[in-house]
mmCIF file of C-alpha atoms in Angstrom:
data_model
loop_
_atom_site.group_PDB
_atom_site.id
_atom_site.type_symbol
_atom_site.label_atom_id
_atom_site.label_comp_id
_atom_site.label_asym_id
_atom_site.label_seq_id
_atom_site.Cartn_x
_atom_site.Cartn_y
_atom_site.Cartn_z
ATOM 1 C CA MET A 1 92.241 117.455 112.174
ATOM 2 C CA LYS A 2 90.231 119.480 109.723
ATOM 3 C CA TRP A 3 91.973 120.082 106.401
ATOM 4 C CA ILE A 4 92.138 123.828 106.984
ATOM 5 C CA ASN A 5 94.012 123.232 110.241
ATOM 6 C CA HIS A 6 96.431 120.814 108.544
ATOM 7 C CA ILE A 7 97.108 123.443 105.896
ATOM 8 C CA VAL A 8 97.549 126.332 108.334
ATOM 9 C CA VAL A 9 99.707 124.436 110.841
ATOM 10 C CA THR A 10 101.940 122.817 108.226
ATOM 11 C CA GLY A 11 102.374 125.956 106.153
ATOM 12 C CA THR A 12 103.150 128.081 109.191
ATOM 13 C CA LEU A 13 105.643 125.618 110.684
ATOM 14 C CA VAL A 14 107.495 125.139 107.404
ATOM 15 C CA TYR A 15 107.561 128.871 106.692
ATOM 16 C CA LEU A 16 108.859 129.650 110.178
ATOM 17 C CA ALA A 17 111.563 126.982 109.798
ATOM 18 C CA THR A 18 112.664 127.922 106.259
ATOM 19 C CA LEU A 19 111.430 131.489 105.678
ATOM 20 C CA ASP A 20 110.733 130.270 102.143
ATOM 21 C CA PRO A 21 107.174 130.850 100.877
ATOM 22 C CA LEU A 22 107.482 128.289 98.060
ATOM 23 C CA SER A 23 108.564 125.557 100.460
ATOM 24 C CA ALA A 24 105.668 126.485 102.747
ATOM 25 C CA VAL A 25 103.132 126.353 99.894
ATOM 26 C CA SER A 26 104.523 123.002 98.710
ATOM 27 C CA SER A 27 104.206 121.564 102.208
ATOM 28 C CA MET A 28 100.656 122.925 102.431
ATOM 29 C CA ALA A 29 99.789 120.957 99.278
ATOM 30 C CA GLY A 30 101.245 117.828 100.863
ATOM 31 C CA SER A 31 99.455 118.460 104.153
ATOM 32 C CA VAL A 32 96.184 117.076 102.775
ATOM 33 C CA LEU A 33 97.745 114.355 100.610
ATOM 34 C CA PRO A 34 97.123 111.358 102.912
ATOM 35 C CA ASP A 35 93.409 112.177 103.201
ATOM 36 C CA LYS A 36 93.125 113.152 99.536
ATOM 37 C CA ILE A 37 94.469 109.735 98.500
ATOM 38 C CA GLU A 38 91.869 108.043 100.728
ATOM 39 C CA GLY A 39 89.033 110.058 99.265
ATOM 40 C CA ARG A 40 86.123 111.786 100.966
ATOM 41 C CA PRO A 41 83.992 109.822 103.425
ATOM 42 C CA PRO A 42 80.760 108.559 101.865
ATOM 43 C CA LYS A 43 77.442 109.995 103.040
ATOM 44 C CA GLU A 44 75.626 106.641 103.323
ATOM 45 C CA LYS A 45 75.909 105.249 106.866
ATOM 46 C CA LYS A 46 76.989 101.680 106.000
ATOM 47 C CA ALA A 47 79.512 102.850 103.417
ATOM 48 C CA TYR A 48 80.829 105.456 105.866
ATOM 49 C CA TRP A 49 81.680 102.847 108.498
ATOM 50 C CA GLN A 50 83.397 100.672 105.903
ATOM 51 C CA TRP A 51 85.430 103.706 104.831
ATOM 52 C CA ARG A 52 86.117 104.587 108.469
ATOM 53 C CA LYS A 53 87.691 101.151 109.112
ATOM 54 C CA LYS A 54 90.271 101.887 106.399
ATOM 55 C CA HIS A 55 90.784 105.525 107.394
ATOM 56 C CA ARG A 56 94.294 106.338 108.603
ATOM 57 C CA THR A 57 95.796 103.049 107.477
ATOM 58 C CA ILE A 58 98.199 102.699 104.525
ATOM 59 C CA THR A 59 97.847 106.344 103.420
ATOM 60 C CA HIS A 60 98.869 107.488 106.905
ATOM 61 C CA TRP A 61 101.869 105.168 107.208
ATOM 62 C CA PRO A 62 104.998 107.390 107.322
ATOM 63 C CA VAL A 63 107.169 104.869 105.471
ATOM 64 C CA ILE A 64 105.432 105.502 102.137
ATOM 65 C CA TYR A 65 106.463 109.174 102.383
ATOM 66 C CA LEU A 66 109.843 108.734 104.070
ATOM 67 C CA PHE A 67 111.172 106.293 101.459
ATOM 68 C CA PRO A 68 110.755 108.565 98.405
ATOM 69 C CA MET A 69 111.897 111.543 100.489
ATOM 70 C CA ALA A 70 115.117 109.716 101.395
ATOM 71 C CA ILE A 71 115.755 108.875 97.733
ATOM 72 C CA ILE A 72 115.181 112.482 96.649
ATOM 73 C CA LEU A 73 117.429 113.807 99.422
ATOM 74 C CA LEU A 74 120.143 111.333 98.422
ATOM 75 C CA ILE A 75 119.932 112.491 94.805
ATOM 76 C CA LEU A 76 120.097 116.128 95.897
ATOM 77 C CA HIS A 77 122.982 115.462 98.295
ATOM 78 C CA LYS A 78 125.058 113.491 95.791
ATOM 79 C CA GLN A 79 124.328 116.094 93.089
ATOM 80 C CA TYR A 80 123.581 113.506 90.420
ATOM 81 C CA LEU A 81 121.607 116.088 88.456
ATOM 82 C CA PRO A 82 122.531 119.543 87.199
ATOM 83 C CA THR A 83 121.101 122.209 89.500
ATOM 84 C CA GLU A 84 118.513 123.395 86.962
ATOM 85 C CA TYR A 85 116.790 119.983 87.306
ATOM 86 C CA THR A 86 116.735 119.901 91.102
ATOM 87 C CA PHE A 87 114.001 122.527 91.609
ATOM 88 C CA PRO A 88 111.088 120.034 91.241
ATOM 89 C CA LEU A 89 112.876 117.660 93.600
ATOM 90 C CA HIS A 90 113.095 120.373 96.267
ATOM 91 C CA LEU A 91 109.359 120.975 95.899
ATOM 92 C CA GLY A 92 108.760 117.220 96.127
ATOM 93 C CA VAL A 93 110.639 117.028 99.416
ATOM 94 C CA PHE A 94 108.351 119.672 100.899
ATOM 95 C CA VAL A 95 105.196 118.007 99.561
ATOM 96 C CA LEU A 96 106.314 114.793 101.266
ATOM 97 C CA LEU A 97 107.206 116.740 104.415
ATOM 98 C CA GLY A 98 103.675 118.143 104.397
ATOM 99 C CA ALA A 99 102.260 114.614 104.245
ATOM 100 C CA LEU A 100 104.476 113.558 107.162
ATOM 101 C CA LEU A 101 103.373 116.554 109.209
ATOM 102 C CA HIS A 102 99.753 115.631 108.412
ATOM 103 C CA ILE A 103 100.355 112.192 109.914
ATOM 104 C CA LEU A 104 102.008 113.691 112.994
ATOM 105 C CA GLU A 105 99.113 116.137 113.393
ATOM 106 C CA ASP A 106 96.607 113.273 113.085
ATOM 107 C CA ALA A 107 98.509 111.353 115.764
ATOM 108 C CA VAL A 108 97.678 114.160 118.189
ATOM 109 C CA CYS A 109 93.923 113.727 117.695
ATOM 110 C CA GLY A 110 93.700 110.022 116.898
ATOM 111 C CA LYS A 111 95.724 106.975 116.005
ATOM 112 C CA VAL A 112 97.965 106.392 112.984
ATOM 113 C CA PRO A 113 100.315 103.577 111.966
ATOM 114 C CA LEU A 114 103.976 104.137 112.813
ATOM 115 C CA LEU A 115 106.425 101.272 112.332
ATOM 116 C CA SER A 116 103.843 98.646 111.502
ATOM 117 C CA ARG A 117 101.029 99.701 109.202
ATOM 118 C CA LYS A 118 98.651 97.473 111.180
ATOM 119 C CA LYS A 119 99.365 98.840 114.674
ATOM 120 C CA LYS A 120 98.202 102.395 115.292
ATOM 121 C CA ILE A 121 99.434 104.789 117.960
ATOM 122 C CA GLY A 122 98.344 108.269 118.964
ATOM 123 C CA LEU A 123 97.499 110.662 121.771
ATOM 124 C CA HIS A 124 93.866 111.603 121.122
ATOM 125 C CA LEU A 125 94.185 114.976 122.875
ATOM 126 C CA PHE A 126 90.971 116.294 121.280
ATOM 127 C CA ARG A 127 88.177 115.375 118.897
ATOM 128 C CA VAL A 128 88.237 116.566 115.300
ATOM 129 C CA THR A 129 86.158 119.761 114.824
ATOM 130 C CA SER A 130 85.966 120.331 118.585
ATOM 131 C CA VAL A 131 86.900 123.567 120.326
ATOM 132 C CA GLY A 132 89.933 121.647 121.618
ATOM 133 C CA GLU A 133 91.226 121.267 118.064
ATOM 134 C CA TYR A 134 91.168 125.003 117.484
ATOM 135 C CA ILE A 135 92.698 125.759 120.888
ATOM 136 C CA PHE A 136 95.487 123.269 120.094
ATOM 137 C CA VAL A 137 96.112 124.817 116.663
ATOM 138 C CA VAL A 138 96.224 128.396 117.947
ATOM 139 C CA GLY A 139 98.422 127.375 120.894
ATOM 140 C CA LEU A 140 100.833 125.473 118.655
ATOM 141 C CA LEU A 141 101.104 128.409 116.255
ATOM 142 C CA ILE A 142 101.750 130.854 119.106
ATOM 143 C CA VAL A 143 104.498 128.615 120.510
ATOM 144 C CA ALA A 144 106.055 128.208 117.034
ATOM 145 C CA ILE A 145 106.018 131.957 116.365
ATOM 146 C CA LEU A 146 107.504 132.719 119.777
ATOM 147 C CA ALA A 147 110.171 130.059 119.230
ATOM 148 C CA ARG A 148 111.070 131.657 115.899
ATOM 149 C CA ILE A 149 111.251 135.126 117.457
ATOM 150 C CA TYR A 150 113.137 134.275 120.646
ATOM 151 C CA ILE A 151 115.127 131.179 119.804
ATOM 152 C CA GLY A 152 115.490 131.640 116.085
ATOM 153 C CA PHE A 153 114.484 128.016 115.504
#
């Protein structure tokens, strides 16, 4: 998916689920994290294909985001810290959630590692930057908004 679509989808879904703008903005920051860590694709053809081989590998493996998220949630749940120190941890959870949603969104248009970082799975419902991507994004947002209105999700 294009970065703008990652940002819009993630921010909208998190806002609709939490009704908290700060959580939504934090998740939007995390929604480009896996690609940001990888870096931009090079312009030179040979270098591009070398980069492409490594694209959606370790940076798109959910475990590297789930593990720190679990630790943070454990700390928050056990209340090891006074509440005035937990604010950054809450933001961190939503940044990591944004990264996880990025991976899930990429799994819809390509393949990403799931349990094993070497074996990729995905649906490949559309090509990145295609009309299908934008139809998917708009459709998903409409369904999410309707779910919030009618179900209260």
